[in-house]
Coordinates of N, CA and C in Angstrom, one line a residue:
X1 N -66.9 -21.4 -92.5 CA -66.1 -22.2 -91.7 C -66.0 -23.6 -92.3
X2 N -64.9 -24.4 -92.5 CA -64.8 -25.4 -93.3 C -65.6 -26.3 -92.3
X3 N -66.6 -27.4 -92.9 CA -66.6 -28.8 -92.3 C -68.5 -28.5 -91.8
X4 N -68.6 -27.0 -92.3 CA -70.1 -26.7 -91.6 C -71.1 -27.4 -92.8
X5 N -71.8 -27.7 -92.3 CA -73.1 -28.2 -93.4 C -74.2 -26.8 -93.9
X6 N -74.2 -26.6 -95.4 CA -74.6 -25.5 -96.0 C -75.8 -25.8 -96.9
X7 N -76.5 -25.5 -97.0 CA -77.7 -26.2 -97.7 C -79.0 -24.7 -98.0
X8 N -79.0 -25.0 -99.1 CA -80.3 -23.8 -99.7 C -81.9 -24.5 -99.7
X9 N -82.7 -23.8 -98.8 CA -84.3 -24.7 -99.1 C -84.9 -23.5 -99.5
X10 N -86.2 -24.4 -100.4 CA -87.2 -23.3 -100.9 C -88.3 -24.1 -100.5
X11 N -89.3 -23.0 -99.9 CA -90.4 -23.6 -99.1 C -91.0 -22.0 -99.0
X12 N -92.3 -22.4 -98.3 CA -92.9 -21.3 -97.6 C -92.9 -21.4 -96.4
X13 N -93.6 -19.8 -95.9 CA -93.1 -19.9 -94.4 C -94.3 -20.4 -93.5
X14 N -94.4 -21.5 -92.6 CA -95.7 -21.6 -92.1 C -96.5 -20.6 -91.0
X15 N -95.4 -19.7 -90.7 CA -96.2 -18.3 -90.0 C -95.6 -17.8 -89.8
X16 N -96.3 -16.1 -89.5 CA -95.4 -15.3 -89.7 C -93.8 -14.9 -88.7
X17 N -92.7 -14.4 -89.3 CA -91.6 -14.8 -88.3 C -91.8 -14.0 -86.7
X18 N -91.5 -14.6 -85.9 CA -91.3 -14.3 -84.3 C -90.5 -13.1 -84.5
X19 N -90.6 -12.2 -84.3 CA -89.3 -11.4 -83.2 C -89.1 -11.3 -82.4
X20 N -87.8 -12.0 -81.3 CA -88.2 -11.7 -80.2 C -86.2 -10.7 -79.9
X21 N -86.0 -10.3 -78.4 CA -85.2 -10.1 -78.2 C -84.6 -10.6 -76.7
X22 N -83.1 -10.9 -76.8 CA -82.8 -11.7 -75.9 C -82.5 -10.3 -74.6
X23 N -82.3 -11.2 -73.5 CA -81.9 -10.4 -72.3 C -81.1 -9.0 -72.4
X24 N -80.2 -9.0 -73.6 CA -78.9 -8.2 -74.0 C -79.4 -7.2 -74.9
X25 N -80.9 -7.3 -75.2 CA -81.5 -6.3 -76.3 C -81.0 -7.0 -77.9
X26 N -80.6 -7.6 -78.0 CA -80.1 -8.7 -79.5 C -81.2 -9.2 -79.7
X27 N -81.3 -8.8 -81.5 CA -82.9 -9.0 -82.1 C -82.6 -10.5 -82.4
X28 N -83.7 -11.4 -82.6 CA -83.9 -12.7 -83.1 C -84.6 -12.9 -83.6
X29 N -85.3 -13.4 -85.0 CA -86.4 -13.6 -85.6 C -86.1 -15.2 -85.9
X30 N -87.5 -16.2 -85.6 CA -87.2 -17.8 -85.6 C -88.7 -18.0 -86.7
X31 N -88.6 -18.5 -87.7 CA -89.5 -19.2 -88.2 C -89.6 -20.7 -88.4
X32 N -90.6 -21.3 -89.7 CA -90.4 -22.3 -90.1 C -90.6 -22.4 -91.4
X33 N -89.8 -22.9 -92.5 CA -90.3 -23.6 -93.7 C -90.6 -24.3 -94.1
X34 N -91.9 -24.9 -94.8 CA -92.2 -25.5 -95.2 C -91.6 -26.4 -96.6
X35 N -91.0 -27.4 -96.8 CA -90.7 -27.9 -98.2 C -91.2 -29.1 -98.7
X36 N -91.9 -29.2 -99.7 CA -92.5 -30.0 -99.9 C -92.1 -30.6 -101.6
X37 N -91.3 -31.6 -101.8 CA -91.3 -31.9 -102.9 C -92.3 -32.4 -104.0
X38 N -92.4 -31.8 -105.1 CA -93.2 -32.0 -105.8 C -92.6 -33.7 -106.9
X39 N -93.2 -34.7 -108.0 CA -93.1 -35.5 -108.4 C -94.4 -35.7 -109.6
X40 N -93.9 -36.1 -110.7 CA -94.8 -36.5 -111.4 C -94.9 -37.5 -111.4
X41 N -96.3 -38.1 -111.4 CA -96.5 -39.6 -111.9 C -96.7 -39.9 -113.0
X42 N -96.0 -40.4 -113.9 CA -96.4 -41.1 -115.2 C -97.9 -41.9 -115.4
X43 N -97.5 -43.0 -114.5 CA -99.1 -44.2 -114.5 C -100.1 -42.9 -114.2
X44 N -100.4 -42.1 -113.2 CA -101.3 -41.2 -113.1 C -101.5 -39.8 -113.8
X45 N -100.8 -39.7 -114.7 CA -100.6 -38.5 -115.1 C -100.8 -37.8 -114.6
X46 N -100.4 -37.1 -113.4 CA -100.5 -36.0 -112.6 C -99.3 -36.0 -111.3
X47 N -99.5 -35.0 -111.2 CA -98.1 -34.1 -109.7 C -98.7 -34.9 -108.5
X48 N -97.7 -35.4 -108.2 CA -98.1 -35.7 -106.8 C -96.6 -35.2 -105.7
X49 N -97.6 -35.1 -103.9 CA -97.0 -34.0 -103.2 C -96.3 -35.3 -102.3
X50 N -95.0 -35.1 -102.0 CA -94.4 -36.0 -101.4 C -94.0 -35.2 -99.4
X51 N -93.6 -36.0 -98.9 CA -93.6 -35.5 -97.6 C -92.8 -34.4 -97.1
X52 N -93.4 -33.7 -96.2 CA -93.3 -31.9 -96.2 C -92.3 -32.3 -95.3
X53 N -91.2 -31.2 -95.1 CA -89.8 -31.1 -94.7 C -90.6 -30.0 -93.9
X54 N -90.6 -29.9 -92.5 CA -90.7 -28.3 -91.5 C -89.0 -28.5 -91.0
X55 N -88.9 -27.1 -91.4 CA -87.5 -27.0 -91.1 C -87.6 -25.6 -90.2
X56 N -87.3 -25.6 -88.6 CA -87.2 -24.3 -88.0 C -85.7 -23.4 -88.6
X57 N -86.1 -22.1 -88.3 CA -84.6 -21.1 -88.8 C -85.1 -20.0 -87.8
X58 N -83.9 -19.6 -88.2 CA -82.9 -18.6 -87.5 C -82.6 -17.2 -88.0
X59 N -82.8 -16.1 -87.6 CA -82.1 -15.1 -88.2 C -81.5 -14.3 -86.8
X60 N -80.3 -13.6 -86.9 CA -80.1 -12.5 -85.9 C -79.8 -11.0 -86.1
X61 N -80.0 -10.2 -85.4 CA -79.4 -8.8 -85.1 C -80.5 -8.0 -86.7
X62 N -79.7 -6.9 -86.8 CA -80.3 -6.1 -87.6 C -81.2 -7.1 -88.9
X63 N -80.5 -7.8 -89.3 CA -81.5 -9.0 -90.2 C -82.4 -9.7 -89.8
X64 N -82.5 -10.0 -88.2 CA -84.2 -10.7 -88.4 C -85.0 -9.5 -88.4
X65 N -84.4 -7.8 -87.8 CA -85.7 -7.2 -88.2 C -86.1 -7.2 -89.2
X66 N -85.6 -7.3 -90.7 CA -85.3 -6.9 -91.5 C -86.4 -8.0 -92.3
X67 N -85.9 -9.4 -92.0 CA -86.9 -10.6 -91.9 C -88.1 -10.4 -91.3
X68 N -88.7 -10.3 -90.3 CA -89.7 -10.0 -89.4 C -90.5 -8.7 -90.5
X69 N -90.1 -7.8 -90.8 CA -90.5 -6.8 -91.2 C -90.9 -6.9 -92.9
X70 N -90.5 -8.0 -93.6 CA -90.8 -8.1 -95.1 C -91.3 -9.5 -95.3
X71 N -91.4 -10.7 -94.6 CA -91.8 -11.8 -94.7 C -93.1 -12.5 -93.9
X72 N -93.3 -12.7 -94.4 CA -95.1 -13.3 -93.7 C -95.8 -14.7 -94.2
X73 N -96.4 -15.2 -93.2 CA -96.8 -16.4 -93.1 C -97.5 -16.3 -95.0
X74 N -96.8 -17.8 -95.7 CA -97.5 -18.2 -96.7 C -96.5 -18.2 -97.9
X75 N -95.3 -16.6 -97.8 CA -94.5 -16.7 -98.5 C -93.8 -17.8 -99.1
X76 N -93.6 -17.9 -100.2 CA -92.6 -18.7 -101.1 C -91.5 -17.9 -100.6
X77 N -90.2 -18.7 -100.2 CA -88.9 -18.1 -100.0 C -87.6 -19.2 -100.2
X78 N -86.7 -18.9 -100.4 CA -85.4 -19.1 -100.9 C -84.3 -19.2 -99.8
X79 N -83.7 -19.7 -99.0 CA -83.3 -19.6 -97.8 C -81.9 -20.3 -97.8
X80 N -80.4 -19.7 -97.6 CA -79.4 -20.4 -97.8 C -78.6 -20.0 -95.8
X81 N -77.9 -21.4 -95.3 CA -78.2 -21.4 -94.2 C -77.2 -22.5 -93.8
X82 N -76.6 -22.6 -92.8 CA -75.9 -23.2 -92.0 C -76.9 -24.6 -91.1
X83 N -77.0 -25.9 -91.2 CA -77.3 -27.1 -90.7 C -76.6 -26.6 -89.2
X84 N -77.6 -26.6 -87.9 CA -77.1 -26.6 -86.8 C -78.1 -28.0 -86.0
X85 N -77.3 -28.5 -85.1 CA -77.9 -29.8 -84.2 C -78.3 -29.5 -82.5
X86 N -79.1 -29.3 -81.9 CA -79.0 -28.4 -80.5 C -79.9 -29.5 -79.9
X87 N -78.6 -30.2 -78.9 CA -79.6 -31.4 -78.0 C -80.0 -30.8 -76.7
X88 N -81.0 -31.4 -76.5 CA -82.0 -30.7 -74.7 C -82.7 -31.9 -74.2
X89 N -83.1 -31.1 -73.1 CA -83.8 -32.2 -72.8 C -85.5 -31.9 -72.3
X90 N -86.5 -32.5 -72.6 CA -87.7 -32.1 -72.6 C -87.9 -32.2 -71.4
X91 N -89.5 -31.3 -71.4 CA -90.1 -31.5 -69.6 C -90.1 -32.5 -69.3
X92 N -90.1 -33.6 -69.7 CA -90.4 -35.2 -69.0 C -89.0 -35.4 -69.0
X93 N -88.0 -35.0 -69.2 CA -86.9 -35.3 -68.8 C -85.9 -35.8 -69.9
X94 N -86.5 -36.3 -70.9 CA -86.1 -37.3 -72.1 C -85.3 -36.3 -73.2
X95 N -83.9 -37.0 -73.4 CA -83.0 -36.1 -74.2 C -84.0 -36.2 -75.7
X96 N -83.6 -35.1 -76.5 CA -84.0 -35.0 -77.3 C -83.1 -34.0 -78.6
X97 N -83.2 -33.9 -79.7 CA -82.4 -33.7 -80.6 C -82.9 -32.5 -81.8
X98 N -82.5 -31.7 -82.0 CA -83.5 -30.6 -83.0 C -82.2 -30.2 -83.9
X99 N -82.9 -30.1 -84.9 CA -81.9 -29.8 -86.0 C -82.4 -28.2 -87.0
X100 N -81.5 -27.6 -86.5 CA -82.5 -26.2 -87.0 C -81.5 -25.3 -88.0
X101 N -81.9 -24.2 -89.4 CA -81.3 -23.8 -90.0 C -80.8 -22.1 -89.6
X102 N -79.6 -21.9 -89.3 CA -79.3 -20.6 -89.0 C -78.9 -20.0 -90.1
X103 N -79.8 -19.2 -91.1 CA -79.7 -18.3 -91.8 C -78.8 -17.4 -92.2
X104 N -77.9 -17.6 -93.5 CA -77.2 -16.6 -93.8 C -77.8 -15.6 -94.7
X105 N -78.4 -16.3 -95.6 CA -79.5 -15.3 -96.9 C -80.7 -15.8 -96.7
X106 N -81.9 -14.9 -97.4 CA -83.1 -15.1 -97.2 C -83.9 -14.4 -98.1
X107 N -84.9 -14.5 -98.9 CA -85.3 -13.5 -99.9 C -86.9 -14.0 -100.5
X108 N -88.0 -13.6 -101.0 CA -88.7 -14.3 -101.6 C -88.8 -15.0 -102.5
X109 N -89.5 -15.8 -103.2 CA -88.6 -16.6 -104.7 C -90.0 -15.8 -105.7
X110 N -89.5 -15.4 -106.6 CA -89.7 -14.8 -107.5 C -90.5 -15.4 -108.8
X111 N -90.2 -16.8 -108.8 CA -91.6 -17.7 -109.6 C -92.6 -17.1 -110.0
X112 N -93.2 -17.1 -108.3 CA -94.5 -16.8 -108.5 C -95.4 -15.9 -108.2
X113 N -94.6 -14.6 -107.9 CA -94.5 -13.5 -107.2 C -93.8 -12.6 -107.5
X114 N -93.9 -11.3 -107.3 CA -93.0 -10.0 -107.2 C -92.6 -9.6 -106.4
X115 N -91.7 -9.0 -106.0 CA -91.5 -8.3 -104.9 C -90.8 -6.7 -105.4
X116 N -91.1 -5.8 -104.7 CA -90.5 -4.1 -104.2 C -89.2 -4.5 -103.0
X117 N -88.1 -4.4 -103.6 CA -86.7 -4.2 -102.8 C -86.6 -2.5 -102.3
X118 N -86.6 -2.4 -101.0 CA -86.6 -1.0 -100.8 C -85.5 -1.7 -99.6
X119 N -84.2 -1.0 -99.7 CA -83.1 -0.5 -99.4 C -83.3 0.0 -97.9
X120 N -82.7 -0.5 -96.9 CA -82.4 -0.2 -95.4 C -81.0 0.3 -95.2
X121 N -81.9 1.7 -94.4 CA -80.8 2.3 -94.0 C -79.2 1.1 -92.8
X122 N -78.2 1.6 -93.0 CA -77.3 0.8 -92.1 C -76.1 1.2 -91.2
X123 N -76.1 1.4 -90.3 CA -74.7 2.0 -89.7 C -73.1 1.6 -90.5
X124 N -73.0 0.2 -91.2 CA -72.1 -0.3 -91.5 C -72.2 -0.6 -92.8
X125 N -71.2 -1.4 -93.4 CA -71.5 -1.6 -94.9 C -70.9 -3.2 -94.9
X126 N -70.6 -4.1 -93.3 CA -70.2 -5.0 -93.4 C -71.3 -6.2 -94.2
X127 N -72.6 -5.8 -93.7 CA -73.5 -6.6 -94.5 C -74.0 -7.1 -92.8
X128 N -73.5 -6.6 -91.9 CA -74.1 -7.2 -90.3 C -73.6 -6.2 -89.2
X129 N -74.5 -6.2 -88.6 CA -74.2 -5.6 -87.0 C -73.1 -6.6 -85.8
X130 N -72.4 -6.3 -86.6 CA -71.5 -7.5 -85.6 C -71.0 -6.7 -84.1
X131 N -71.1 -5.3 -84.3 CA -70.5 -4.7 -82.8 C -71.1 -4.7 -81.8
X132 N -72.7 -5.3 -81.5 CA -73.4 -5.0 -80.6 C -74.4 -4.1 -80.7
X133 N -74.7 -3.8 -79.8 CA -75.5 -2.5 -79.2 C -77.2 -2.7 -80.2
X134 N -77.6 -1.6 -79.8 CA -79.1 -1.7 -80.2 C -79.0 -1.5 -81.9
X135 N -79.9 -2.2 -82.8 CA -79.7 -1.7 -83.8 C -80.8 -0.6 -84.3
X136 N -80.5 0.3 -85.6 CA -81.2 1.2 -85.8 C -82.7 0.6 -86.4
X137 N -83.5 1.5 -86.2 CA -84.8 1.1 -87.1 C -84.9 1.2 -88.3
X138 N -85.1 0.2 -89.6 CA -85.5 -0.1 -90.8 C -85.7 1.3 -91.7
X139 N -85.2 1.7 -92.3 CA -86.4 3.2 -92.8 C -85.4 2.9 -94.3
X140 N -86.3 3.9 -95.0 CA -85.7 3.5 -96.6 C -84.9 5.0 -96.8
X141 N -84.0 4.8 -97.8 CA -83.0 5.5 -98.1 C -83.3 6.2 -99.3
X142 N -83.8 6.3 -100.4 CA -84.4 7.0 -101.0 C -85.6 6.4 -101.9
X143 N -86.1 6.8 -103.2 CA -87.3 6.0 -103.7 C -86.7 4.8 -104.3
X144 N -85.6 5.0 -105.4 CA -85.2 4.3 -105.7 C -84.3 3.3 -105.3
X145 N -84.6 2.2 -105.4 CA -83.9 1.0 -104.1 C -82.3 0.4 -104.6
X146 N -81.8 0.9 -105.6 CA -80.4 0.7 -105.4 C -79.5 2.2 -105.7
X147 N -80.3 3.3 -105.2 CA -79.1 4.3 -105.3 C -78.2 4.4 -104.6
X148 N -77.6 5.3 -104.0 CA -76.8 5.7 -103.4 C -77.2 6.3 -102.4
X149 N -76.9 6.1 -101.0 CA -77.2 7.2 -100.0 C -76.9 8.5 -100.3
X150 N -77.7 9.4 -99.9 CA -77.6 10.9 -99.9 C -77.8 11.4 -101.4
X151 N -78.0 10.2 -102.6 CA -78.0 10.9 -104.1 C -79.6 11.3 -104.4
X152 N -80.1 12.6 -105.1 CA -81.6 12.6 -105.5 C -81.8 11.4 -106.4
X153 N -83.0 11.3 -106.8 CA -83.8 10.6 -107.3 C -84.2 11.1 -108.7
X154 N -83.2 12.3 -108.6 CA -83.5 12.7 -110.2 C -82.1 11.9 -110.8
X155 N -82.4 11.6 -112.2 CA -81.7 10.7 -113.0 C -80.8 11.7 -113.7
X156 N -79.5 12.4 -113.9 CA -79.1 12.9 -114.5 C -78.8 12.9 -115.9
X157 N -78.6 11.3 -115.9 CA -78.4 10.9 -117.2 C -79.5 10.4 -118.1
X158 N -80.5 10.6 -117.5 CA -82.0 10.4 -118.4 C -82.8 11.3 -118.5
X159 N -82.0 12.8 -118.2 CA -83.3 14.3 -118.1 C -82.8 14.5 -119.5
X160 N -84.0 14.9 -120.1 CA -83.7 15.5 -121.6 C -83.1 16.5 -121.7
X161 N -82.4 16.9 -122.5 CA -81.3 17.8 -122.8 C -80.4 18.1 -121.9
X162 N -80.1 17.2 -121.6 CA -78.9 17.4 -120.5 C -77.5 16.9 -120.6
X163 N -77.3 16.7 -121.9 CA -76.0 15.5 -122.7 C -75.0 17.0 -122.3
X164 N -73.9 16.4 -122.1 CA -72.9 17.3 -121.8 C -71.6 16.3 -122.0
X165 N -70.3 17.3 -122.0 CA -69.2 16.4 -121.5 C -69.0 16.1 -120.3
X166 N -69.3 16.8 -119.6 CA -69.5 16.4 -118.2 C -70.1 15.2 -117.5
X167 N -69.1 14.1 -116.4 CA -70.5 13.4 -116.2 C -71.1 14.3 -114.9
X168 N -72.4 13.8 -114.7 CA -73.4 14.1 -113.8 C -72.9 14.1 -112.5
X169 N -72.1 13.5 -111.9 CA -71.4 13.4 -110.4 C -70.6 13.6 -110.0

């Protein structure tokens, strides 16, 4: 949507994400990231840690399970996300102002770590559960994480002696 504020942070998460669900059965996972810029000092020769950014976020529907179920307090993560502003007012009565990131992507950052991508099953192929209703449970689609649904796991084009004119599919 034009005019929206978009912004990518890389931080860790300071614990692990909430799931919760609203009145309507609509999944929501809420964390926080940590970002903390790093700086070198010349006069000191050495890194120094400048002031930590906690940034609350947001995920919904089939994706915070998805969040909730592969991310955990400590992770390094990568986070690209929509700037939202939501004013209230606290128990003492006094308006107050929060600025929190509603999540479009999310992933671990790969620096300093590995990760196993295993593939969730999905009713849709929109990339979101946008129609409602309950979503399905997480389960993996086959071993290898970018096949095809419903394809084996055997490689046709890597079994020895199997060159043909034929392709495989």
């Amino acid at each position: 949507m034009a005019g929206e504020t978009v912004i990518t942070v890389v931080g860790n998460l300071t614990a692990d994400p909430e799931l919760r669900y609203t009145q309507n059965g609509l999944p929501v996972a809420n964390f926080t990231i940590a970002s903390t810029p790093r700086t070198f000092d010349r006069q000191a020769n050495e890194w120094k840690d400048g002031e930590a950014l906690f940034l609350r976020a947001s995920v919904w529907r089939e994706f915070a399970e998805h969040v909730a179920g592969s991310l955990t307090k400590g992770m390094r993560v990568v986070a690209q996300g929509r700037l939202r502003q939501r004013s209230y007012q606290d128990r003492d009565g006094n308006n107050r102002v929060s600025i929190e990131l509603e999540v479009d992507e999310i992933g671990p950052s790969l620096r300093y770590a590995t990760a196993q991508v295993t593939r969730a099953a999905s009713g849709n192929s929109g990339g979101g559960n946008f129609g409602g209703g309950q979503s399905r449970p997480q389960q993996q689609v086959s071993e290898e994480p970018w096949s095809t649904p419903g394809s084996s796991s055997a490689d046709a084009w890597s079994a020895p002696g199997s060159f043909g004119d034929d392709t495989p599919f």
